[in-house]
XYZ file of C-alpha atoms in Angstrom:
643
model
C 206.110 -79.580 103.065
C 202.645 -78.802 101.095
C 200.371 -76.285 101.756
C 197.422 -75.599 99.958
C 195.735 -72.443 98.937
C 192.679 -72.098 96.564
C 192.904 -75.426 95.318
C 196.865 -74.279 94.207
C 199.416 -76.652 96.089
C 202.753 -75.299 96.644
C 205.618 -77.667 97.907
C 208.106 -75.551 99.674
C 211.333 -76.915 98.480
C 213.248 -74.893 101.171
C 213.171 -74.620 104.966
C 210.349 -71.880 105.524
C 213.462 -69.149 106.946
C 215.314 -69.064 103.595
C 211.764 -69.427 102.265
C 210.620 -66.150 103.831
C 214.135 -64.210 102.935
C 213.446 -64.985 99.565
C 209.721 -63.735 99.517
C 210.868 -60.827 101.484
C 213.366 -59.731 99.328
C 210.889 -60.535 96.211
C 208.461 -58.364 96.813
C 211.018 -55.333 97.097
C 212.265 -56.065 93.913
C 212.358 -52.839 91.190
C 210.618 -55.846 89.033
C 207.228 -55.551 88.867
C 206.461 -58.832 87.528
C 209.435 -60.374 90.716
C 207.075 -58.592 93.117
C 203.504 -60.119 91.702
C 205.239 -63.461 91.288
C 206.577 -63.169 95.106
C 203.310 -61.955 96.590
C 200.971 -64.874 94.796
C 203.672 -67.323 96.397
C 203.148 -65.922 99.400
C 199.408 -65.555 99.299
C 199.583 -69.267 99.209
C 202.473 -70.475 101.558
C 201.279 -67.829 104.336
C 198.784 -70.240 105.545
C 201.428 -71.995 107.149
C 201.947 -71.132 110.532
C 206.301 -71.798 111.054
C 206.773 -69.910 107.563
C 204.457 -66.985 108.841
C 206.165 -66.689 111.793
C 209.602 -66.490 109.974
C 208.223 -63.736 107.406
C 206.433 -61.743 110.423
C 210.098 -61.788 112.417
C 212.069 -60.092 109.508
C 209.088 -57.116 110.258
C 207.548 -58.718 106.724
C 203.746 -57.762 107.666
C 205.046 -54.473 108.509
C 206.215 -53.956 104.944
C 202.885 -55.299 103.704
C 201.817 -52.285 105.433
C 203.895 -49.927 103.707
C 203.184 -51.231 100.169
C 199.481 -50.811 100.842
C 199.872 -47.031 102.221
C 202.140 -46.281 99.018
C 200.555 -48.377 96.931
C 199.853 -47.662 93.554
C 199.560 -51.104 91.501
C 197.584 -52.537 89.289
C 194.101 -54.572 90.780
C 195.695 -58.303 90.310
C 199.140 -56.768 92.504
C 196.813 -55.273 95.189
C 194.378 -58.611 95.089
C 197.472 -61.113 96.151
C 198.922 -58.200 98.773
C 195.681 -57.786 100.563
C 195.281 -61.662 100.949
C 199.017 -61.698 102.131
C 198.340 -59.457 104.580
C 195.097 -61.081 105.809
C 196.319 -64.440 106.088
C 199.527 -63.669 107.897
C 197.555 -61.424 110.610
C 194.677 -64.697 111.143
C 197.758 -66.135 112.749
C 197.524 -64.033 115.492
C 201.168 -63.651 115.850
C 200.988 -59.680 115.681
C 198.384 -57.410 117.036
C 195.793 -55.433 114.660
C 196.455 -52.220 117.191
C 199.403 -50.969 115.598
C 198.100 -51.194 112.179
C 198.333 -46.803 111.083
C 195.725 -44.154 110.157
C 196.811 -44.273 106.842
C 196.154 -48.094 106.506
C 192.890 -48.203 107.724
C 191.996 -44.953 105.486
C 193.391 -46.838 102.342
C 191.347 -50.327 103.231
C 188.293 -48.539 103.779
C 188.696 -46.591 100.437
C 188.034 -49.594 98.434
C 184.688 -50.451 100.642
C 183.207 -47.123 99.649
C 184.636 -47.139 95.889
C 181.453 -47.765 93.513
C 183.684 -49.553 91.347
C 186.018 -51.619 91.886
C 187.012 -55.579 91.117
C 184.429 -58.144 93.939
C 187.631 -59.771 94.849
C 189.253 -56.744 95.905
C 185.990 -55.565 98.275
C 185.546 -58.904 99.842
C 189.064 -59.123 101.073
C 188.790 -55.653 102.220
C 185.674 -55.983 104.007
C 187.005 -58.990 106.128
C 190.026 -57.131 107.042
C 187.960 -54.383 107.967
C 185.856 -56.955 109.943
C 188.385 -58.149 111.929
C 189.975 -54.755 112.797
C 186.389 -54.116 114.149
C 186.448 -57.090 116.753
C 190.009 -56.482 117.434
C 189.554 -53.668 119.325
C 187.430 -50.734 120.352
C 189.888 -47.861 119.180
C 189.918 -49.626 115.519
C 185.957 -49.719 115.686
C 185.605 -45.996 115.950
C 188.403 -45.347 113.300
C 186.509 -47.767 110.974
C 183.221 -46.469 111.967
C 184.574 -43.302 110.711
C 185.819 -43.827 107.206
C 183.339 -46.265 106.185
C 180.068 -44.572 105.596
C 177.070 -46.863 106.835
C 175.128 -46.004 103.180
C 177.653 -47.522 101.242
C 177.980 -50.248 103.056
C 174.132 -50.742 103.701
C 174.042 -50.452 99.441
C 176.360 -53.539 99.529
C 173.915 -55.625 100.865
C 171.834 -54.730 98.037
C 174.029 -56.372 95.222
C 173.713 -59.431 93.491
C 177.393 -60.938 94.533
C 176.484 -62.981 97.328
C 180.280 -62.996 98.498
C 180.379 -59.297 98.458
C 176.685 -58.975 100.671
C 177.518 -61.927 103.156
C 181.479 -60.556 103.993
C 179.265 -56.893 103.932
C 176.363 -57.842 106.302
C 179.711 -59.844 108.754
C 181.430 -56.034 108.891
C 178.014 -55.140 109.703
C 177.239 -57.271 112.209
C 180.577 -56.743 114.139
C 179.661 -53.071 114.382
C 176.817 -54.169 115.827
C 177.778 -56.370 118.354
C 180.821 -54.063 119.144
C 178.593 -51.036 119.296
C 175.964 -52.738 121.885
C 172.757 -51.020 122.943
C 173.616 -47.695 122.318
C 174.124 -47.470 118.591
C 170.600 -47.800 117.565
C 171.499 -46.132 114.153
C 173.347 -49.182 112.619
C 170.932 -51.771 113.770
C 168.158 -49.852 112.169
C 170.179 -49.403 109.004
C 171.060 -53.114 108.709
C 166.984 -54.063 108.922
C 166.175 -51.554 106.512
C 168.044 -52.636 103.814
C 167.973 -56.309 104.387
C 164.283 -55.541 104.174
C 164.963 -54.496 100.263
C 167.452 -56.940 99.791
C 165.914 -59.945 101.063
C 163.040 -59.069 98.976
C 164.693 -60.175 96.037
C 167.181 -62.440 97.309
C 166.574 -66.011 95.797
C 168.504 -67.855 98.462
C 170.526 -67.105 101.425
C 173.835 -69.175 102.382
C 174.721 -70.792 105.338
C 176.765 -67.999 106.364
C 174.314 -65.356 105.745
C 171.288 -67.294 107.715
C 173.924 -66.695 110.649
C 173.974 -63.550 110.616
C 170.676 -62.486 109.941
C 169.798 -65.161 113.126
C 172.289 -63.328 114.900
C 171.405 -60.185 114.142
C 167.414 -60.488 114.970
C 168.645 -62.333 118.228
C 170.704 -59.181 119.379
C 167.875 -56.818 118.022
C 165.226 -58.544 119.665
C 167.012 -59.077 122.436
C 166.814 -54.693 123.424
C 163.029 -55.650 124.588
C 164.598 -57.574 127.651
C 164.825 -55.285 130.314
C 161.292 -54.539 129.288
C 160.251 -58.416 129.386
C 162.823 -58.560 132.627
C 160.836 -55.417 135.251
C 157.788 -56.206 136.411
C 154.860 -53.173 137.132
C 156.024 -50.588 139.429
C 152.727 -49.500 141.275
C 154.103 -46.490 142.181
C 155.263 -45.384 139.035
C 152.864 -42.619 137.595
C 153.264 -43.544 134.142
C 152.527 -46.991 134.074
C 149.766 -46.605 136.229
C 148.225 -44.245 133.487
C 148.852 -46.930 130.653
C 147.331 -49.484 132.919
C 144.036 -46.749 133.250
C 144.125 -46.291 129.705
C 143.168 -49.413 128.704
C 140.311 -49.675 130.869
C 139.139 -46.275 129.239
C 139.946 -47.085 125.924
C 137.272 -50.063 126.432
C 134.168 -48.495 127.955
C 132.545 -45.530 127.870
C 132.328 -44.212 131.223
C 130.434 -41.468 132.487
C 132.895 -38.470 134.097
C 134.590 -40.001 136.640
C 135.355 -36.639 138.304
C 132.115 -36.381 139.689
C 131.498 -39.244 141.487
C 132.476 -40.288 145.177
C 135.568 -42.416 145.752
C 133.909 -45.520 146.541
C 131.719 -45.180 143.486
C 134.618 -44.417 141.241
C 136.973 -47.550 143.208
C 133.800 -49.864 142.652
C 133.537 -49.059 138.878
C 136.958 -49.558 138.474
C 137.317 -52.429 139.995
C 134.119 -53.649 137.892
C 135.403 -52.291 134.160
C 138.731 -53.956 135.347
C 137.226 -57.576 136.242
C 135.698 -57.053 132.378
C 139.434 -56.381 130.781
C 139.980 -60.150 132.286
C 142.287 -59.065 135.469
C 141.813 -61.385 137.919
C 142.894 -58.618 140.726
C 140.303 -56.071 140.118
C 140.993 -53.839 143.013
C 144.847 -53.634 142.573
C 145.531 -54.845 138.837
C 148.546 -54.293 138.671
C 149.598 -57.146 140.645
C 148.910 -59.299 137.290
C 151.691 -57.782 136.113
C 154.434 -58.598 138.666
C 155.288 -61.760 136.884
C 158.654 -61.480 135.106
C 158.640 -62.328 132.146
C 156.551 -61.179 130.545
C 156.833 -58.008 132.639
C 156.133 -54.627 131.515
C 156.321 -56.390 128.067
C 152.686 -57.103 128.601
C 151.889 -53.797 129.437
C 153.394 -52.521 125.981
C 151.774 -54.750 123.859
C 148.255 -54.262 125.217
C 148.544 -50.719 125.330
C 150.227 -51.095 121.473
C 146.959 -52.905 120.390
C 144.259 -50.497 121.768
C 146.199 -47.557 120.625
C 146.374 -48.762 117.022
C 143.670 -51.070 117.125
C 140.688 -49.267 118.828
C 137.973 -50.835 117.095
C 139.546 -54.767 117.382
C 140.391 -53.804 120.691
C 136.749 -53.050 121.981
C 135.119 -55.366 119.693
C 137.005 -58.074 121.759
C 136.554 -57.030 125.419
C 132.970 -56.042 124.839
C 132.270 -59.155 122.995
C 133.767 -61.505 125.705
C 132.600 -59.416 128.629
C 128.661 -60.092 126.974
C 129.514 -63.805 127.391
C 128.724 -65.989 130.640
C 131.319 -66.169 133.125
C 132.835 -69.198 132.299
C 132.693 -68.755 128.789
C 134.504 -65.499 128.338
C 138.022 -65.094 127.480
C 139.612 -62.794 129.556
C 141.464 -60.208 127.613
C 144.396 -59.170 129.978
C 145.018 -63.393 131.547
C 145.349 -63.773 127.809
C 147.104 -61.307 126.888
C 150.299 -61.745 129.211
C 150.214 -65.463 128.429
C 150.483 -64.724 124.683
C 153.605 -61.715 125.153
C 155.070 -64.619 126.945
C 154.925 -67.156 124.308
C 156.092 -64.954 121.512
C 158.680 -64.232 124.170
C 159.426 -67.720 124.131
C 158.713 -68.381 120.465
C 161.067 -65.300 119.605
C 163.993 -66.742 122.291
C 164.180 -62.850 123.484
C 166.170 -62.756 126.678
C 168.559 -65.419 125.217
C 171.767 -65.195 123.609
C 172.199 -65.982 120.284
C 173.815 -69.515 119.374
C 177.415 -69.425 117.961
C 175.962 -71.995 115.054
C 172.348 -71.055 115.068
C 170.981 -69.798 111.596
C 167.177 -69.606 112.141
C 165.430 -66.690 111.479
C 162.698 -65.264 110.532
C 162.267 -63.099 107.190
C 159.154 -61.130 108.748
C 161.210 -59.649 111.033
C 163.344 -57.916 108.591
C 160.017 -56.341 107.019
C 158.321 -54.421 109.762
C 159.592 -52.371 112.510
C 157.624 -53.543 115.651
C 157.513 -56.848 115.056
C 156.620 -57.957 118.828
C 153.652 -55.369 119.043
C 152.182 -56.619 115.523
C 152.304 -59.919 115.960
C 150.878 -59.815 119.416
C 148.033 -57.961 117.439
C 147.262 -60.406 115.145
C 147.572 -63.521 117.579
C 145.602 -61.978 120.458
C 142.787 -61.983 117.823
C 143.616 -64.969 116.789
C 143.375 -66.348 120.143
C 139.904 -64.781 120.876
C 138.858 -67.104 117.740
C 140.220 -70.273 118.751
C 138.546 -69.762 122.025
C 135.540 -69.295 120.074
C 136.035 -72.906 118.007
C 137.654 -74.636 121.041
C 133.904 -73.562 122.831
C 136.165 -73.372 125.635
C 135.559 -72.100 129.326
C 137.762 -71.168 131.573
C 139.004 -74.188 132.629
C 140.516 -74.920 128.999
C 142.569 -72.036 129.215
C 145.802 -73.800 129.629
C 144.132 -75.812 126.547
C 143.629 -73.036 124.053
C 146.779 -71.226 124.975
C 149.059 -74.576 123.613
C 146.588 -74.674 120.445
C 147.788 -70.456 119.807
C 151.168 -71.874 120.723
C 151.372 -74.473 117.730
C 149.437 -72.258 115.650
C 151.790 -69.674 115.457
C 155.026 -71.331 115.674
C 153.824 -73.903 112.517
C 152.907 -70.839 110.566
C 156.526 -69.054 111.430
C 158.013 -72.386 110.617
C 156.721 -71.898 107.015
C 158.842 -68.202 106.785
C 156.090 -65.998 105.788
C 158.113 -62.729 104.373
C 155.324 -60.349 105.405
C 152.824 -59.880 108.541
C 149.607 -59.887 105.826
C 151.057 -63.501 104.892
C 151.542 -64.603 108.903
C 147.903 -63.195 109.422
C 146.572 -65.105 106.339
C 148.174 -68.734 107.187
C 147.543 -68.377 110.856
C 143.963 -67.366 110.771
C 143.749 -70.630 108.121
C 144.739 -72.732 110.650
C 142.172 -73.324 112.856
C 141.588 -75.816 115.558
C 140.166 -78.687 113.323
C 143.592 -78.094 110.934
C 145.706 -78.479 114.064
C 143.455 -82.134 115.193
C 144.515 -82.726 111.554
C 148.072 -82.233 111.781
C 148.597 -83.776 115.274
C 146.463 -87.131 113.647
C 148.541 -87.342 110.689
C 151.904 -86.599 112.598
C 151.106 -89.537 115.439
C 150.699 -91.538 112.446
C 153.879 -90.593 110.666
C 155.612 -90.997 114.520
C 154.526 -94.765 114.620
C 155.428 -94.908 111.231
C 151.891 -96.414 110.105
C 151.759 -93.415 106.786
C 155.431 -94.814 105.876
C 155.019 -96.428 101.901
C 156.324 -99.438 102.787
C 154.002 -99.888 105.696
C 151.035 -99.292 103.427
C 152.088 -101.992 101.049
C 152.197 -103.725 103.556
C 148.961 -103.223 104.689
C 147.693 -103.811 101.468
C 149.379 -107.100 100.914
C 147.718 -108.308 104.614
C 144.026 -107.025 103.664
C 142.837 -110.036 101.879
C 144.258 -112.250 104.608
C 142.544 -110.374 107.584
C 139.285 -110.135 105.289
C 139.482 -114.106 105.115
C 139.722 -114.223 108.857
C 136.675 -112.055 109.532
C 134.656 -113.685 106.883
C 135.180 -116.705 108.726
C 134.189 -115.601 112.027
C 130.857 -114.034 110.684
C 129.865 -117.639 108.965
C 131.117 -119.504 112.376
C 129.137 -117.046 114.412
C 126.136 -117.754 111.975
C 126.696 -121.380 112.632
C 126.206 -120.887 116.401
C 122.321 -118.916 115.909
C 120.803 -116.476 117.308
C 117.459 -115.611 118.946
C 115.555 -112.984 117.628
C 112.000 -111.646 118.995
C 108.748 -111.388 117.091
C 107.352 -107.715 117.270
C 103.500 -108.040 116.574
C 101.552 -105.030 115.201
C 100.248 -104.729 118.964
C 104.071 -104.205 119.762
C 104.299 -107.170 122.069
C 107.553 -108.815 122.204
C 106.715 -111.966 123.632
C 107.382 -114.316 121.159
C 111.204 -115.690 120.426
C 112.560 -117.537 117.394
C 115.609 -118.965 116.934
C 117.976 -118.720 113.523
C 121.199 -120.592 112.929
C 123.072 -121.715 109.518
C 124.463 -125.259 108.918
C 127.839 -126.363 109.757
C 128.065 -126.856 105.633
C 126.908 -123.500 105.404
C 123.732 -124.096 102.800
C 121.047 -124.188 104.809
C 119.325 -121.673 107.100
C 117.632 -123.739 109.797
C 115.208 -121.378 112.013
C 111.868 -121.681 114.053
C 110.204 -120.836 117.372
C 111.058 -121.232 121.031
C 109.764 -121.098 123.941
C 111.203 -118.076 126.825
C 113.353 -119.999 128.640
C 115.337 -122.590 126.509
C 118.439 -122.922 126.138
C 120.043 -122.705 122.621
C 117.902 -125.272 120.596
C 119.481 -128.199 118.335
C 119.542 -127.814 114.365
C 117.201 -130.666 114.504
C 114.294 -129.181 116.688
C 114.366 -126.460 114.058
C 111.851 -127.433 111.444
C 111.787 -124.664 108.866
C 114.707 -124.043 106.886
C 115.737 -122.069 104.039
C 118.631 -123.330 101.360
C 121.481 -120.961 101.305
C 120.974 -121.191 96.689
C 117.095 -120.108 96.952
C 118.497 -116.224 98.609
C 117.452 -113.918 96.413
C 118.332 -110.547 97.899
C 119.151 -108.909 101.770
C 117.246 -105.653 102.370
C 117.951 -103.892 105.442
C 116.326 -100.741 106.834
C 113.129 -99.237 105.590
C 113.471 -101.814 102.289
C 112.470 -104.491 104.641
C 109.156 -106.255 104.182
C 107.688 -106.229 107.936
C 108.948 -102.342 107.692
C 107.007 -101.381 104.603
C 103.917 -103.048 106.651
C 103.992 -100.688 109.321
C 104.980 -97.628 107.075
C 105.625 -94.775 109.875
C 105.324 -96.271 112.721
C 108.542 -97.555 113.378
C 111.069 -95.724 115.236
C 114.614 -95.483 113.588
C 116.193 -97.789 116.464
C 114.049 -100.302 114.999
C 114.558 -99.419 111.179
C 118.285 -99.438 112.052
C 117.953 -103.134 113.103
C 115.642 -104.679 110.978
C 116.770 -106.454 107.798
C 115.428 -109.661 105.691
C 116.039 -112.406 103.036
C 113.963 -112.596 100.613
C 113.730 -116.551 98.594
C 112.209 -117.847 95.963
C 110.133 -115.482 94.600
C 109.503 -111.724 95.995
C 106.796 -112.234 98.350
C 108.358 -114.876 100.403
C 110.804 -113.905 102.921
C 112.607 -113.888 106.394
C 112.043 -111.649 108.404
C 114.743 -110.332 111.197
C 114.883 -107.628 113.950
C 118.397 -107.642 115.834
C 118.644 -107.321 119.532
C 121.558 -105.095 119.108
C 124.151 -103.120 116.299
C 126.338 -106.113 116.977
C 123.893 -108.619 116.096
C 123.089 -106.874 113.107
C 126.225 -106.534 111.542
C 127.644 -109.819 112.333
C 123.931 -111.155 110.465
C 124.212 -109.276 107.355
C 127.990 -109.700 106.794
C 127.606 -112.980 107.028
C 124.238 -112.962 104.965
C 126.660 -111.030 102.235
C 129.256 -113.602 102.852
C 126.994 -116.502 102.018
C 125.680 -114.560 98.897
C 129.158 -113.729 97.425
C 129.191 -109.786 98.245
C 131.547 -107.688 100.268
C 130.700 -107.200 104.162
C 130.045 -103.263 104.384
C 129.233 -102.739 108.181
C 130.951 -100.085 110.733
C 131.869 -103.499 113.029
C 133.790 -105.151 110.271
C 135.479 -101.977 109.227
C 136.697 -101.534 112.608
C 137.875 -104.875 113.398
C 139.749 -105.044 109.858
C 141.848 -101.959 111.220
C 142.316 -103.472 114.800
C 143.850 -106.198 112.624
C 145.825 -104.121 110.812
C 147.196 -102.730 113.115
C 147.807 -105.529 115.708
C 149.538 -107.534 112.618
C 151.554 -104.247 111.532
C 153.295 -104.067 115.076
C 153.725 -107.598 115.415
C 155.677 -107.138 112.002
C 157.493 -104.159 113.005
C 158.182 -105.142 116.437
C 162.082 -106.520 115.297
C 162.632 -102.885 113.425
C 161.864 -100.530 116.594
C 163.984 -97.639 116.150
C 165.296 -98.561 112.856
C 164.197 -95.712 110.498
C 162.214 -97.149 107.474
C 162.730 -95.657 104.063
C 160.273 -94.311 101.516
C 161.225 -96.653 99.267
C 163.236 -100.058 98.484
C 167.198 -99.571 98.126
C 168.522 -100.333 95.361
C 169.413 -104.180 94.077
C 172.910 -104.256 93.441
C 173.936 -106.087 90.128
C 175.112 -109.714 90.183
C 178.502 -110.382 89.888
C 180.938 -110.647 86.705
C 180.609 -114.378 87.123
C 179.360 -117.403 90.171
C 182.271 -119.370 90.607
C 182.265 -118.808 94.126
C 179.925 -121.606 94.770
C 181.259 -124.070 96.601
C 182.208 -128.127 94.904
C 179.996 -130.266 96.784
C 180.844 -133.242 94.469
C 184.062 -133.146 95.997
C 184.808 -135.825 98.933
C 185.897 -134.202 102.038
C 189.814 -135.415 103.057
């Protein structure tokens, strides 16, 4: 049999019975170096499950026990005992309950030595671990001979080994401890505050706990998030009043009537944004967010006076539709971070996502519903929203803040920073570029693509401005009177080198090339002016209006003063009659029609391409060419006659 152990394979020769006798009677030798030899044998072969049940049967674990409470060996000796020890007991063949006083006092002695070999201290802290979630008897007899500064200091050291098996004895104090040891879980945020702060990375493992551990923190504020507002509870009735007085200054309320006092009330309450003013507590029966709201409201106007006013007075200045009410948005936000946070939900057996802010600031709920709530009164502001967009601006705060946790910010300065950057035109941004990315239109190859079908597409519409050239046009003749009641007609040659043009009556039909008797040959352009550059436009030198500026343009021939002059019926017109002007005189088309149509084209022709590689991921780039064979006899002997 093999079994393998720290990259060290072992192949146990003998059945695993004589195999345990012998290790059992090794490490009782009067040899020191027998006993070392027979404990790193059996550090390795105890992995195996049929030899550790043989070794635990002849009470082998139990004299593991022994040698630990007696023992006085060098480090390397007490190294390949400890693992011994812990590897047979992972089995689960014995239980940790009837592990002694003594034991327990002498593991625990090398978590709170200051010095002391790592290898030692991370076995000892996973036994100690495991005694922990064992049972509750071993928790309080560990809880009492480790001291919680020590062990908070060994999250502070630069072994990563040492902090993650640390911050996993942690953590099952913790959990085993529940709600009512407060002391630990404060301990364990305070110094992963100072430790994180330095900490380059953070392993797999440790991301797991520190998820787990802000889950389980978090997770005290849901019997807050859980009861909604009792109306006939005196103290949250007086929170509730609190904010209302914290926001206007009222005259004494003592000495007015009962009606007058209900009616103000019910007034300074419609300005905090309740939409119950007589009874507004009833805004708070939904659970969640509960009497979570109530917190974080009463959080910001206690520490926040001046943001706090500065927003209800502000928004209760605005017209009705256009305010944003400060206590509808408030208990939409608590529940989002409520959401955002997962608080209320157990945390993951694999999850490892958290969030370094938390581990720097105490309140992190109350703060952050600080920031965002002003942050929200902002986006309202860009958004130009009314009430109807409140669903709207809430899912804008939404992405706001969860893309600016996504990006770990270690401090609530940094959150308030990035978040107040991202404003609503950055999120129309984002959402753009990330549609694009979804259909796979920003991919490299897709843009080379692109690039390589340009000068095709360009052909294409080149073509269609000179064929719709071919077909004419009628233009009108604007007079200096303004009259428009004179047409002419303009159409190129089906050789394109001739512009054939002249007048027409109202109601004919499109004329021939023939009836056309002026004409103009395609060589003798000089120039096209558009706009105000035009000829007829520099005639009538502020009198046009910018409609007709923006449709006017002309050819000028021959020499300077001789041109043709043109005034489009429409944008269309226009920019299919100077592309194609451009066209005939070598130059690039430049109008917003062309532009347009090139990226219909695009991206028709894209799609069309793509349509055989739906939901086949595309790569950034090309994979690799593999090299051609050795030799190419493979090829097959055509000059050979079949049989």
């Amino acid at each position: 049999r093999l079994d393998i152990k720290n990259g060290c394979i072992l192949r146990l020769t003998k059945a695993p019975g004589r195999c345990a006798e012998d290790l059992y009677k090794g490490i009782q030798s009067s040899d020191s170096d027998v006993r070392c030899d027979s404990l790193k044998q059996l550090a390795c072969v105890s992995t195996d499950v049929t030899f550790a049940q043989e070794f635990i049967s002849r009470n082998g674990h139990s004299l593991l026990v022994k040698i630990v409470e007696d023992a006085h060996e060098s480090v390397p000796f007490s190294m390949s005992l400890y693992t011994c020890f812990m590897e047979l007991m992972d089995h689960g063949i014995v239980s940790w309950e009837n592990l002694s006083a003594v034991f327990i006092k002498k593991i625990a002695s090398f978590v709170n030595a200051t010095v002391l070999d790592a290898s030692i201290q991370q076995v000892s802290l996973a036994i100690l671990e495991s005694m922990v979630l064992s049972s509750s008897s071993l928790f309080q007899q560990v809880k009492q001979e480790v001291t919680l500064e020590r062990l908070l200091s060994q999250l502070q050291v630069t072994n990563q080994q040492i902090q993650t098996k640390a911050m996993a004895l942690l953590m099952a104090l913790l959990q085993t401890a529940g709600h009512a040891d407060r002391q630990v879980q404060n301990g364990i945020s305070f110094s992963l505050s100072l430790s994180l702060s330095f900490s380059a990375s953070v392993g797999d493992e440790m991301a797991h706990y520190l998820y787990v551990l802000q889950s389980v923190t978090l997770n005290h504020l849901e019997p807050r998030m859980r009861m909604p507002l009792d109306s006939y509870n005196q103290e949250q009735r007086e929170i509730l009043h609190g904010l209302r007085q914290a926001a206007f200054e009222t005259e004494s309320e003592n000495s007015l009537s009962h009606e007058r006092r209900r009616s103000l009330c019910a007034k300074e309450f419609k300005k905090l944004g309740f939409s119950n003013n007589s009874n507004p507590g009833q805004d708070l029966l939904r659970a969640p967010p509960g009497l979570l709201a109530l917190d974080t409201m009463a959080h910001f106007a206690s520490c926040y006076p001046d943001a706090y006013s500065r927003f209800v007075l502000e928004n209760s200045s605005r017209e009705d539709k256009h305010e944003c009410p400060f206590a509808r948005s408030s208990i939409q936000l608590t529940l989002i971070l409520c959401e955002i946070l997962s608080i209320g939900e157990p945390p993951s057996e694999t999850g490892s996502d958290y969030h370094p802010i938390f581990f720097a600031q105490d309140q992190l709920l109350d703060e952050l519903f600080c920031i965002c709530i002003q942050l929200l009164n902002k986006t309202w502001k860009e958004m130009r929203a009314t009430q109807e967009d409140f669903d709207k601006v809430m899912q804008v705060v939404r992405e706001q803040i969860t893309r600016t946790l996504s990006s770990k910010p270690t401090s609530l300065e940094l959150f308030k920073n990035k978040v107040n950057a991202l404003n609503y035109s950055e999120i129309l941004k984002l959402r753009q570029t990330e549609r694009l990315h979804l259909e796979e239109t920003l991919a490299p190859p897709v843009l080379e693509l692109k690039e390589r079908l340009r000068p095709e597409l360009l052909e294409l519409i080149r073509q269609q401005r000179l064929n719709r050239l071919c077909q004419g046009t009628l233009f009108r003749k604007i007079s200096s009177r303004r009259r428009q009641d004179k047409l002419w007609h303009c159409r190129l040659s089906p050789n394109h080198k001739v512009l054939h043009f002249g007048d027409v009556e109202e109601d004919t039909e499109t004329p021939t090339i023939e009836s056309l008797q002026e004409k103009i040959p395609v060589a003798d352009i000089k120039a096209l002016l558009t706009g105000k550059d035009c000829p007829h436009m520099k005639e009538h030198k502020g009198k046009q209006t910018k409609e007709v500026l923006a449709l006017a343009f002309s050819v000028t021939y021959d020499v300077e003063e001789y041109s043709l002059n043109f005034i489009a019926s429409s944008r269309t017109d226009f920019c299919l009659w100077t592309d194609g002007l451009s066209v005939l005189l070598g130059r690039d088309m430049s109008s917003e029609c062309m532009r347009s149509e090139l990226e219909t084209l695009l991206s028709m022709e894209i799609k069309l391409r793509l349509l055989d590689l739906e939901n086949v991921p595309i790569p950034d780039s090309a994979p690799p060419v593999p090299k051609p064979p050795s030799n190419f006899n493979f090829c097959y002997d055509f000059s050979q006659a079949e049989q």
